[in-house]
Short mmCIF file of C-alpha atoms in Angstrom, two decimals:
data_model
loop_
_atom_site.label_atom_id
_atom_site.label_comp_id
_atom_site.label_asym_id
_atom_site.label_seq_id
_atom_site.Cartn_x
_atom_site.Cartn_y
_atom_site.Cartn_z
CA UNK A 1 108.15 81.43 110.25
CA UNK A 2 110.76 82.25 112.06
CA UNK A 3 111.93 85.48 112.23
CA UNK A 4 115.60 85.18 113.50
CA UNK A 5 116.16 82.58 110.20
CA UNK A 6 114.57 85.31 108.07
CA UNK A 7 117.28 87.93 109.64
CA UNK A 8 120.23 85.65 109.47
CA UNK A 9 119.43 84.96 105.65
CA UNK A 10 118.61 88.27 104.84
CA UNK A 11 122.17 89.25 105.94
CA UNK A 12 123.77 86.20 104.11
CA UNK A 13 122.09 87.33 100.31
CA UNK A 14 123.42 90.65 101.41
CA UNK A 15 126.89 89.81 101.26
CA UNK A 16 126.37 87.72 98.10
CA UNK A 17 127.32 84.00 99.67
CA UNK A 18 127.54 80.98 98.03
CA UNK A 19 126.34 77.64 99.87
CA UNK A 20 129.64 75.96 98.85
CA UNK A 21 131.99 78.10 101.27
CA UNK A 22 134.97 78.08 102.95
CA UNK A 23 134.35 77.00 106.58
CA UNK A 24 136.51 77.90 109.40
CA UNK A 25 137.06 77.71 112.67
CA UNK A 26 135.26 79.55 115.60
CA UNK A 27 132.19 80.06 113.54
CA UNK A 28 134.17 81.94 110.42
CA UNK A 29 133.38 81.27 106.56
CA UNK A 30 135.36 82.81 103.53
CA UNK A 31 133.41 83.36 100.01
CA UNK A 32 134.75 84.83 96.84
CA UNK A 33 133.83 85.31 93.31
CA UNK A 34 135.74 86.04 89.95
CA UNK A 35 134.01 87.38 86.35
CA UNK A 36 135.51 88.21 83.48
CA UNK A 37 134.26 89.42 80.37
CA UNK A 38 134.48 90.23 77.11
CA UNK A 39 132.59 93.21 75.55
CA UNK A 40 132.18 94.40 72.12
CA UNK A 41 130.57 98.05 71.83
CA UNK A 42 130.63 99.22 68.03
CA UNK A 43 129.04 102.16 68.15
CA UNK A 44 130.38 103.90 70.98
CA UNK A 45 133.27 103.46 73.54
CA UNK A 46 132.05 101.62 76.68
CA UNK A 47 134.08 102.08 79.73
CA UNK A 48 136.82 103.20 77.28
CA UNK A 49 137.95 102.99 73.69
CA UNK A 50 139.42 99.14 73.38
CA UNK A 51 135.61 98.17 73.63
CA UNK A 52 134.87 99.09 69.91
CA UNK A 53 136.84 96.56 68.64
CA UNK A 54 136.09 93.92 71.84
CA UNK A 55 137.97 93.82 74.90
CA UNK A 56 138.84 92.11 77.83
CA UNK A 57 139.03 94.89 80.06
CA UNK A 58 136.29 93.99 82.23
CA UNK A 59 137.07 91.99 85.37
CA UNK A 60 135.73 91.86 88.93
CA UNK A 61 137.07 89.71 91.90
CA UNK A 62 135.94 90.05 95.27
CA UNK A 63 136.26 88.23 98.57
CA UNK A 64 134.42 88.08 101.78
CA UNK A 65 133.15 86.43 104.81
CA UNK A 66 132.12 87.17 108.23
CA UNK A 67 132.97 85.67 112.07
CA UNK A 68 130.26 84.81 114.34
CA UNK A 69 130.72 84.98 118.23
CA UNK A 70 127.60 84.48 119.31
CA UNK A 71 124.21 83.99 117.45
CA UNK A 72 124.10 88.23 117.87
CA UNK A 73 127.23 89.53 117.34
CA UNK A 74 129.07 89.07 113.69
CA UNK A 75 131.78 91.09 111.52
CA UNK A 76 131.80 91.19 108.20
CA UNK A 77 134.16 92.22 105.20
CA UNK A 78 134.72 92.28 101.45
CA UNK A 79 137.62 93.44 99.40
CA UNK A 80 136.49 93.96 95.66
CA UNK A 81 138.20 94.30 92.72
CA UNK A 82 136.41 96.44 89.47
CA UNK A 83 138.22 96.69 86.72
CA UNK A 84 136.35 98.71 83.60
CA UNK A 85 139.12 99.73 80.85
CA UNK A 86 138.93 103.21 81.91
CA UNK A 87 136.27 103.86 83.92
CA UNK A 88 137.40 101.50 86.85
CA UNK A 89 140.75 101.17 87.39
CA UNK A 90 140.77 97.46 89.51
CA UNK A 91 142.31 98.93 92.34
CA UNK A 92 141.13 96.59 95.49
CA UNK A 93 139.21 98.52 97.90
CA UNK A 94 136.65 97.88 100.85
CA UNK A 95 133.46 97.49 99.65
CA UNK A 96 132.24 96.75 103.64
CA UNK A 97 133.75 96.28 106.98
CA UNK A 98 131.14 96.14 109.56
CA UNK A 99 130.28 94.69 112.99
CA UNK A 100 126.62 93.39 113.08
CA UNK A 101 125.03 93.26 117.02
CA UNK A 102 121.40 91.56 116.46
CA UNK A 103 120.40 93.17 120.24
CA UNK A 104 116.49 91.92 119.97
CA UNK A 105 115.00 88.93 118.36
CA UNK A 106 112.23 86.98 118.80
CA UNK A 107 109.11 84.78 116.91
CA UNK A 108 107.46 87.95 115.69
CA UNK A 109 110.29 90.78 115.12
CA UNK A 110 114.35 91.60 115.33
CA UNK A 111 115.84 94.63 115.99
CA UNK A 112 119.83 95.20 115.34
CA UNK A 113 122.31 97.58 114.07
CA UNK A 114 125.92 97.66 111.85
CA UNK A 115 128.42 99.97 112.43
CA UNK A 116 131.08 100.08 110.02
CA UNK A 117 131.18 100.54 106.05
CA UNK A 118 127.79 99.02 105.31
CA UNK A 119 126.39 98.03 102.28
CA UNK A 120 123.29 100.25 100.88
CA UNK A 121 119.52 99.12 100.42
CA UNK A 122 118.26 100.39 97.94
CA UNK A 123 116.32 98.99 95.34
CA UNK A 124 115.95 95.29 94.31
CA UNK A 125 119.82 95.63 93.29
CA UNK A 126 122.04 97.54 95.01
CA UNK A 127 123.64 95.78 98.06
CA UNK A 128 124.12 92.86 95.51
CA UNK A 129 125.11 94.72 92.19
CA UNK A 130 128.72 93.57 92.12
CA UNK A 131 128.11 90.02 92.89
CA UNK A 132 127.59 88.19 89.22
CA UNK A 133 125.68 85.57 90.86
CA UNK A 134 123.17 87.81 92.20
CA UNK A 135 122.16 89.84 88.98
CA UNK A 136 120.79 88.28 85.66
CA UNK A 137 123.27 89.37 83.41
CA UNK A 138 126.30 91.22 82.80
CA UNK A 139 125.12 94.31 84.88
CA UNK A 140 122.81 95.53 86.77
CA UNK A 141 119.29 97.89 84.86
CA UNK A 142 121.09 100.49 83.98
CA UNK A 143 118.61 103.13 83.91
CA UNK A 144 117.76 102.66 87.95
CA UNK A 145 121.27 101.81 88.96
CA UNK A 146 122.96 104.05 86.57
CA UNK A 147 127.13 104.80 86.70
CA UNK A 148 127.10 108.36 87.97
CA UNK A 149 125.94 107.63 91.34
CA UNK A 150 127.44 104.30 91.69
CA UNK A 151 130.06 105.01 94.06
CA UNK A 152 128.12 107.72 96.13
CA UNK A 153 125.47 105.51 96.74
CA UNK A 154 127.34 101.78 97.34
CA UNK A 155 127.93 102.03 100.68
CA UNK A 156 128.02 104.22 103.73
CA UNK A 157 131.06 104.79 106.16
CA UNK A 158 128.07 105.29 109.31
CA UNK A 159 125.77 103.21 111.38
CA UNK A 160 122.94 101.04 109.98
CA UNK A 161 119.75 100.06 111.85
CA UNK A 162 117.83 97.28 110.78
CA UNK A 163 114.89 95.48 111.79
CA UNK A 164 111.78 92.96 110.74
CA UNK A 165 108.28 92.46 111.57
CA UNK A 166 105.34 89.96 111.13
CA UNK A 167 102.09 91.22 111.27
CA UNK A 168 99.44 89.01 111.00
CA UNK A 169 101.91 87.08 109.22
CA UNK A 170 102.65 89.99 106.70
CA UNK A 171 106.70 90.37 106.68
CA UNK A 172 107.98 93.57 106.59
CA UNK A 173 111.81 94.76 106.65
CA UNK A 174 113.81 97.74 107.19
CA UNK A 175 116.91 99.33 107.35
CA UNK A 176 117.46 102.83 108.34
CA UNK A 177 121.46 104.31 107.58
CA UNK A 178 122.76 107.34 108.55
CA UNK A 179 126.79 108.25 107.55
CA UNK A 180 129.28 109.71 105.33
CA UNK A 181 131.66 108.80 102.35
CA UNK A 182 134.78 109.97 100.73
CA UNK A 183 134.44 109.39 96.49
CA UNK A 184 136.28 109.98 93.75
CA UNK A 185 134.58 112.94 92.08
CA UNK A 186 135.10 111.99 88.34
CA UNK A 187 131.59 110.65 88.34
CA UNK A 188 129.66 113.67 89.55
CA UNK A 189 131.99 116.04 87.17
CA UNK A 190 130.73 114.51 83.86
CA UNK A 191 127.13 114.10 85.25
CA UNK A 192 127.10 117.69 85.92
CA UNK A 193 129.36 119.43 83.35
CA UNK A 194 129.93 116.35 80.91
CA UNK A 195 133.96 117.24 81.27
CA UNK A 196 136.16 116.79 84.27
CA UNK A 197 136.94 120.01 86.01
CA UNK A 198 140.27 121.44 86.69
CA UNK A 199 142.39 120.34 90.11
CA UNK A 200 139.26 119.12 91.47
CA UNK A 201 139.78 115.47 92.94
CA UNK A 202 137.06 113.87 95.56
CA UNK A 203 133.65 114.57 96.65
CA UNK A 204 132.94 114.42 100.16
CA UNK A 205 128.54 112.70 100.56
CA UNK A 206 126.75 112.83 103.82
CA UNK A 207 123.59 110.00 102.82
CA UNK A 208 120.98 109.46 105.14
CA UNK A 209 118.50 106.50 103.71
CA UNK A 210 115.75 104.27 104.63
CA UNK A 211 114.02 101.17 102.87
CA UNK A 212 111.38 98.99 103.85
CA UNK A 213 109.73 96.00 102.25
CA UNK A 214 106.57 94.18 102.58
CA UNK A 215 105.88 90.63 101.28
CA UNK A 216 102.28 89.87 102.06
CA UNK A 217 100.81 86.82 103.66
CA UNK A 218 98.51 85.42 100.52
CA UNK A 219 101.25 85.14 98.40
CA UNK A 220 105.39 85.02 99.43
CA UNK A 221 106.74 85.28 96.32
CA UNK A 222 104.94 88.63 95.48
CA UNK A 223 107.25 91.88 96.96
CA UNK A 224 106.91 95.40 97.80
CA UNK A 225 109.65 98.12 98.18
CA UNK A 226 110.36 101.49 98.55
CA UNK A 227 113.54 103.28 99.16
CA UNK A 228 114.87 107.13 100.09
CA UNK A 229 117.98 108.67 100.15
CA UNK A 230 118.81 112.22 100.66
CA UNK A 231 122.45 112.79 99.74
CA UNK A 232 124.48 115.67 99.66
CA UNK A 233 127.63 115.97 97.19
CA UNK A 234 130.47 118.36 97.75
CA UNK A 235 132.73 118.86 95.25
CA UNK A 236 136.06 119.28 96.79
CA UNK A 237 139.92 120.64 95.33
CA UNK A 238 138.06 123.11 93.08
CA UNK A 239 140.23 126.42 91.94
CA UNK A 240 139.74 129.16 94.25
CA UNK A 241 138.71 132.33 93.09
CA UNK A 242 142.29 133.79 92.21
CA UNK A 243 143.01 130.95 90.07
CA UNK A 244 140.04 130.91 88.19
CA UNK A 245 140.46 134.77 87.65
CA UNK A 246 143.74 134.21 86.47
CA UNK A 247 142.84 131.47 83.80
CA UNK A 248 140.10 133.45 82.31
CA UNK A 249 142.32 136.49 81.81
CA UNK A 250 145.07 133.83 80.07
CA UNK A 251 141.60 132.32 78.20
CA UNK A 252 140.96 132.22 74.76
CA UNK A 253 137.91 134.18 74.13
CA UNK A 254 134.38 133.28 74.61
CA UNK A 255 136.40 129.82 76.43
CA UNK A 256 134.16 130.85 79.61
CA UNK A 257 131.10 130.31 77.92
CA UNK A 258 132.41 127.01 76.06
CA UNK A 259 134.43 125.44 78.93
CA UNK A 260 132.94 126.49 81.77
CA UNK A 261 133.89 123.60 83.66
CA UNK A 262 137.60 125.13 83.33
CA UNK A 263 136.52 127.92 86.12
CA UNK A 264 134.69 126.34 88.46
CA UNK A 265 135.30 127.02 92.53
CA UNK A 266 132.81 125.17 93.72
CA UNK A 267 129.89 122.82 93.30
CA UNK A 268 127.58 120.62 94.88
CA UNK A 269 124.07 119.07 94.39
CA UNK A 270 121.19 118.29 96.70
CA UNK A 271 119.41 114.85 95.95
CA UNK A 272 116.20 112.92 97.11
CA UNK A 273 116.56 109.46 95.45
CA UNK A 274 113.16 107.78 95.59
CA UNK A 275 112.79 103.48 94.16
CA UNK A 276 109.94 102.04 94.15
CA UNK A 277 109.72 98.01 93.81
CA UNK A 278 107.90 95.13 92.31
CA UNK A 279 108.87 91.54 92.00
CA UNK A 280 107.27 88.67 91.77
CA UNK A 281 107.96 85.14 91.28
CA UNK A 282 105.54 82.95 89.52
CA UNK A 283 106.89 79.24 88.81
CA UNK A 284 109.99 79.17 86.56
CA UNK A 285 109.49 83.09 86.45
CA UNK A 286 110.75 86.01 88.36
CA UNK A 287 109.41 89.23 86.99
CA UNK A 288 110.64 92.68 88.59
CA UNK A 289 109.61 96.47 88.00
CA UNK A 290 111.31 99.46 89.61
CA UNK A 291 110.70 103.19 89.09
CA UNK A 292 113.38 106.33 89.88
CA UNK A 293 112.90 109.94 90.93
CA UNK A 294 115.50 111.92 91.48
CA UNK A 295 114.75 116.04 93.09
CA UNK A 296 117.92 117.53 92.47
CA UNK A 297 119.38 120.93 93.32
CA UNK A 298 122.30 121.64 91.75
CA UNK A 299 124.45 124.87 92.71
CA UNK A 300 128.19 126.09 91.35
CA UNK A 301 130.18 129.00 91.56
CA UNK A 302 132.26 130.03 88.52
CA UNK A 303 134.99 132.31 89.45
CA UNK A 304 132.99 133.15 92.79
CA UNK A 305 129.68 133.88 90.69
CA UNK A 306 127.04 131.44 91.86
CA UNK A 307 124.07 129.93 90.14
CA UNK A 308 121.72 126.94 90.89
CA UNK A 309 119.07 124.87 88.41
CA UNK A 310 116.83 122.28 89.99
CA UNK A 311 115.94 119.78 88.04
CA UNK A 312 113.68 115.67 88.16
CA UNK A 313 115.33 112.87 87.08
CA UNK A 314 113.26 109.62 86.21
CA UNK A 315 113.58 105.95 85.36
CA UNK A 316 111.77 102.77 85.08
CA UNK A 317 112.41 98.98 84.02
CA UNK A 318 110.54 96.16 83.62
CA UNK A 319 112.55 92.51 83.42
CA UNK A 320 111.37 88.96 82.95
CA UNK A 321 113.75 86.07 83.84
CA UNK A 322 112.87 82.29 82.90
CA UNK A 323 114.65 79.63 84.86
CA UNK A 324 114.26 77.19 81.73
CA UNK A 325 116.04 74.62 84.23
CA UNK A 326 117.88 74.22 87.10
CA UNK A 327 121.14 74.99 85.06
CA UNK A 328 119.71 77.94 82.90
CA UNK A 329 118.16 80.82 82.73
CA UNK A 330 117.12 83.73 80.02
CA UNK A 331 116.00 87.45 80.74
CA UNK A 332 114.59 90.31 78.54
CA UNK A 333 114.31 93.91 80.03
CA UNK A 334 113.54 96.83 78.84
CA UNK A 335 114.46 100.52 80.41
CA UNK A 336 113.84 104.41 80.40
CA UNK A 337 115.88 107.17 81.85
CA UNK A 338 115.48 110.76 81.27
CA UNK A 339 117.81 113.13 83.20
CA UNK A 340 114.67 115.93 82.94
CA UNK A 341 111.75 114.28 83.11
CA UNK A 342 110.58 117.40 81.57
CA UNK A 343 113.31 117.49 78.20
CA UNK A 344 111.94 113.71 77.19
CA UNK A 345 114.08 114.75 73.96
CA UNK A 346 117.58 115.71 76.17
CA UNK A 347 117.89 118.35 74.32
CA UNK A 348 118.76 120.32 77.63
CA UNK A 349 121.42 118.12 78.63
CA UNK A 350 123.06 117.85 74.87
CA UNK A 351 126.65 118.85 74.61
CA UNK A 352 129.09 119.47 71.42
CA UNK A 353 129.96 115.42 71.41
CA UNK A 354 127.03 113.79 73.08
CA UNK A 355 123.93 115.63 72.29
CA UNK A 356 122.00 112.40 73.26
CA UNK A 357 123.29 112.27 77.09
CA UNK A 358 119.92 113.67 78.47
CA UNK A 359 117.89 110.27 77.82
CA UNK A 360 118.17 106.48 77.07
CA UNK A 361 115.98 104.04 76.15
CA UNK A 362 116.74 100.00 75.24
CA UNK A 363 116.19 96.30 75.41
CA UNK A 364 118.51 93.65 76.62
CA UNK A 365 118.45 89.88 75.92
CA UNK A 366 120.48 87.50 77.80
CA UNK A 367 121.41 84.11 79.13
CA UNK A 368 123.33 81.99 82.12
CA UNK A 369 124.34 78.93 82.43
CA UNK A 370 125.52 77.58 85.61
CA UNK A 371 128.00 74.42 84.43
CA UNK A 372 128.77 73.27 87.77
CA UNK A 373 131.00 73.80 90.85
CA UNK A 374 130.71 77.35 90.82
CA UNK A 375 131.34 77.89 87.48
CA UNK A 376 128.62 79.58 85.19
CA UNK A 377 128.73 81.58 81.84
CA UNK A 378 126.32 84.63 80.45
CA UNK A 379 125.60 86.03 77.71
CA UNK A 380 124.13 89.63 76.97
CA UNK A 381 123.45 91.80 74.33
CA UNK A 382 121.73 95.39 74.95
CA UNK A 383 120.33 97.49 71.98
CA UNK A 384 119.76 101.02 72.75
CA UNK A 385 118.54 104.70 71.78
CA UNK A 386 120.44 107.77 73.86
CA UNK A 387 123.02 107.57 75.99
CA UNK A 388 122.40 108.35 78.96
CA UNK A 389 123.79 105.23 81.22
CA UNK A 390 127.18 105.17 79.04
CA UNK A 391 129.48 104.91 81.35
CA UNK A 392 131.52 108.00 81.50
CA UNK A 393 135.79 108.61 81.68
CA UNK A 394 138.68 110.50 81.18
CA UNK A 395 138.54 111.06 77.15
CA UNK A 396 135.00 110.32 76.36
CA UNK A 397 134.60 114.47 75.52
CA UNK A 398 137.20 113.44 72.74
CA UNK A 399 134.77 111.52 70.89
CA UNK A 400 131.80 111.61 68.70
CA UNK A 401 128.84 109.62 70.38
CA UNK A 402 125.87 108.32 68.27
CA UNK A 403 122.57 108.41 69.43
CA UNK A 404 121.91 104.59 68.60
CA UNK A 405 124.42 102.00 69.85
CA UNK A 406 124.60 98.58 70.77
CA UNK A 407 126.73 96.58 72.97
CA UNK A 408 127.34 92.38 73.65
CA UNK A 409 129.36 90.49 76.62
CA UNK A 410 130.37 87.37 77.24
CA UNK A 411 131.14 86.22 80.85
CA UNK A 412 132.43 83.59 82.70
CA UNK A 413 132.27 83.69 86.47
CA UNK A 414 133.44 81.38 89.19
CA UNK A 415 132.23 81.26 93.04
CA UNK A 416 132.91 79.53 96.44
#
């Protein structure tokens, strides 16, 4: 086997490329992708409030490719698109910008390093998560790869070292990524006081992460993986102590103990995200398991009084996918995710309109079918109990959530 192949391609799945791509000159190739979709979420408002009664609201387009100069050196870049009703606004951004120096290679190992915005291993999914063609169905498990740490954990504005091994024919990879990243805070507001909190605006996330995985030498379809990030979230533009003073004293009463989100001056949370990874391919199967812990330390100040709670988060999945034929495919999953592995029932995480945010449990059934020249359509429908991966926004404390809910997409996706 050769092992500068196995880099090269590893690289190439990372950034989600088609064989059918653009081809330029001096070694440069374009790619792109478009999905839209239409969801219907009955129960409760996905993403926003149009969903109830269907909506179209759901897009993603992204483009990307990468110029070679020599068989070591590359850059790389995508611009993406998300558009979620309210949860994502579309706005294009840079989902990575890198150069990529491969400084060692030969038949038994490679050694190289990005510097840039890189892309984040973690899991099975997350490098990939916003390219439909890489994911069964309309999204990614939700439990594992849920919203509220979406953005803090995509990518990395740092340096990413990278590197793999065969031992006694055993391959193993790595990546190792050390950096920063500027987010939009709304995210980490409702996950930690289910409201957004006054004048606050971004949160600024120094991530340090490693992942390594191990395919063994009796069987390479069978796959090992583990992955570890430590991140640190700052919550930044909070009310300083004067101003939170001054709207408690203009308060209604008791609103300190009912809103305390309203009086916040600061706030930030210690994690240690641990994945560990199973998949397997067996004939027209693929079968994949992944499990989540999340150590969390969570300290706030409100109006300059400070308190902390600690807290384990955990998660698992387990998804079969049958490639029926070449053109089709069908997957079942089914997922867990408590936000206390402790408070299976959430009752510690409840609030006045969700009291069912704490856990989330469900099955979802779906179905692609690639129709030809980079066009393909899916289908998905997801049945749950808790809500715990609903995707949060702006207005979702304005509504009464139910504990069971179900939700169904349609999607039709193009690629070059």
């Amino acid at each position: 086997m050769n092992i500068r192949l196995i880099s090269l391609l590893s690289v190439l799945y990372s950034f989600g490329l088609p064989v059918n791509a653009l081809e330029l000159p001096l070694g440069s190739e374009i790619h792109g992708f478009f999905s839209q979709s239409y969801l219907v979420s009955p129960d409760n408002p996905y993403a926003g409030t149009d969903s109830e009664d269907g909506s179209f609201k759901f897009r993603e387009v992204g483009i990307n490719g990468f110029t070679e100069f020599s068989p070591e050196l590359r850059i790389a870049g995508q611009a993406l698109s998300r558009y979620r009703d309210k949860s994502d606004d579309g706005d294009v951004r840079i989902d990575f910008l890198l150069a990529d120096y491969l400084f060692f290679s030969d038949q038994y190992s490679s050694v190289g390093v990005r510097v840039g915005r890189v892309k984040n291993k973690i899991g099975l999914y997350n490098d990939t998560r916003d390219i439909p063609s890489a994911r069964p169905g309309f999204n990614v498990p939700e439990s594992v790869y849920f919203e509220a740490f979406r953005d803090t954990l995509l990518s990395t504005d740092g340096m990413n070292f990278y590197g793999t091994s065969l031992l006694k024919n055993n391959l193993i990879q790595w990546e190792l990524t050390i950096g920063r990243k500027d987010v939009d805070s709304e995210d980490f507001e409702y996950y930690t006081f289910a409201r957004p909190v006054p004048s606050a605006d971004s949160a600024d996330v120094p991530l340090k992460l490693f992942s390594i995985s191990f395919i063994p030498a009796f069987d390479r379809d069978l796959k090992f993986g583990l992955s570890v990030a430590d991140v640190r979230a700052d919550l930044e533009g909070t009310l300083s102590v004067a101003e939170a003073q001054q709207a408690l004293v203009t308060a209604p009463p008791n609103d300190f103990f009912v809103n305390p989100q309203n009086y916040v001056t600061a706030a930030g949370i210690d994690g240690l995200l641990t994945i560990i990874s199973a998949q397997y391919n067996y004939r027209d199967f693929a079968l994949a398991a992944e499990y989540l812990n999340l150590e969390s330390d969570f300290d706030a100040e409100l109006v300059g009084n400070r308190f902390s709670e600690s807290s384990s988060t955990e998660a698992y999945y387990l998804q079969a996918e049958w490639f029926t034929t070449a053109q089709t495919s069908v997957f079942t999953r089914y997922e867990e995710l408590y936000l206390k592995r402790s408070d299976r029932s959430g009752a510690d995480s409840a609030t006045d309109y969700n009291p069912y945010r704490g856990f989330g449990r469900g099955w979802t059934l779906g179905g692609k079918w690639s129709v030809g020249k980079g066009w393909s359509i899916s289908g998905q429908a997801s049945f749950n109990e808790g809500t715990a991966w609903l995707p949060n926004f702006d207005g979702i404390e304005n509504h009464n959530i139910k504990k069971h809910w179900n939700y169904y997409v349609f999607s039709v996706n193009y690629q070059f």
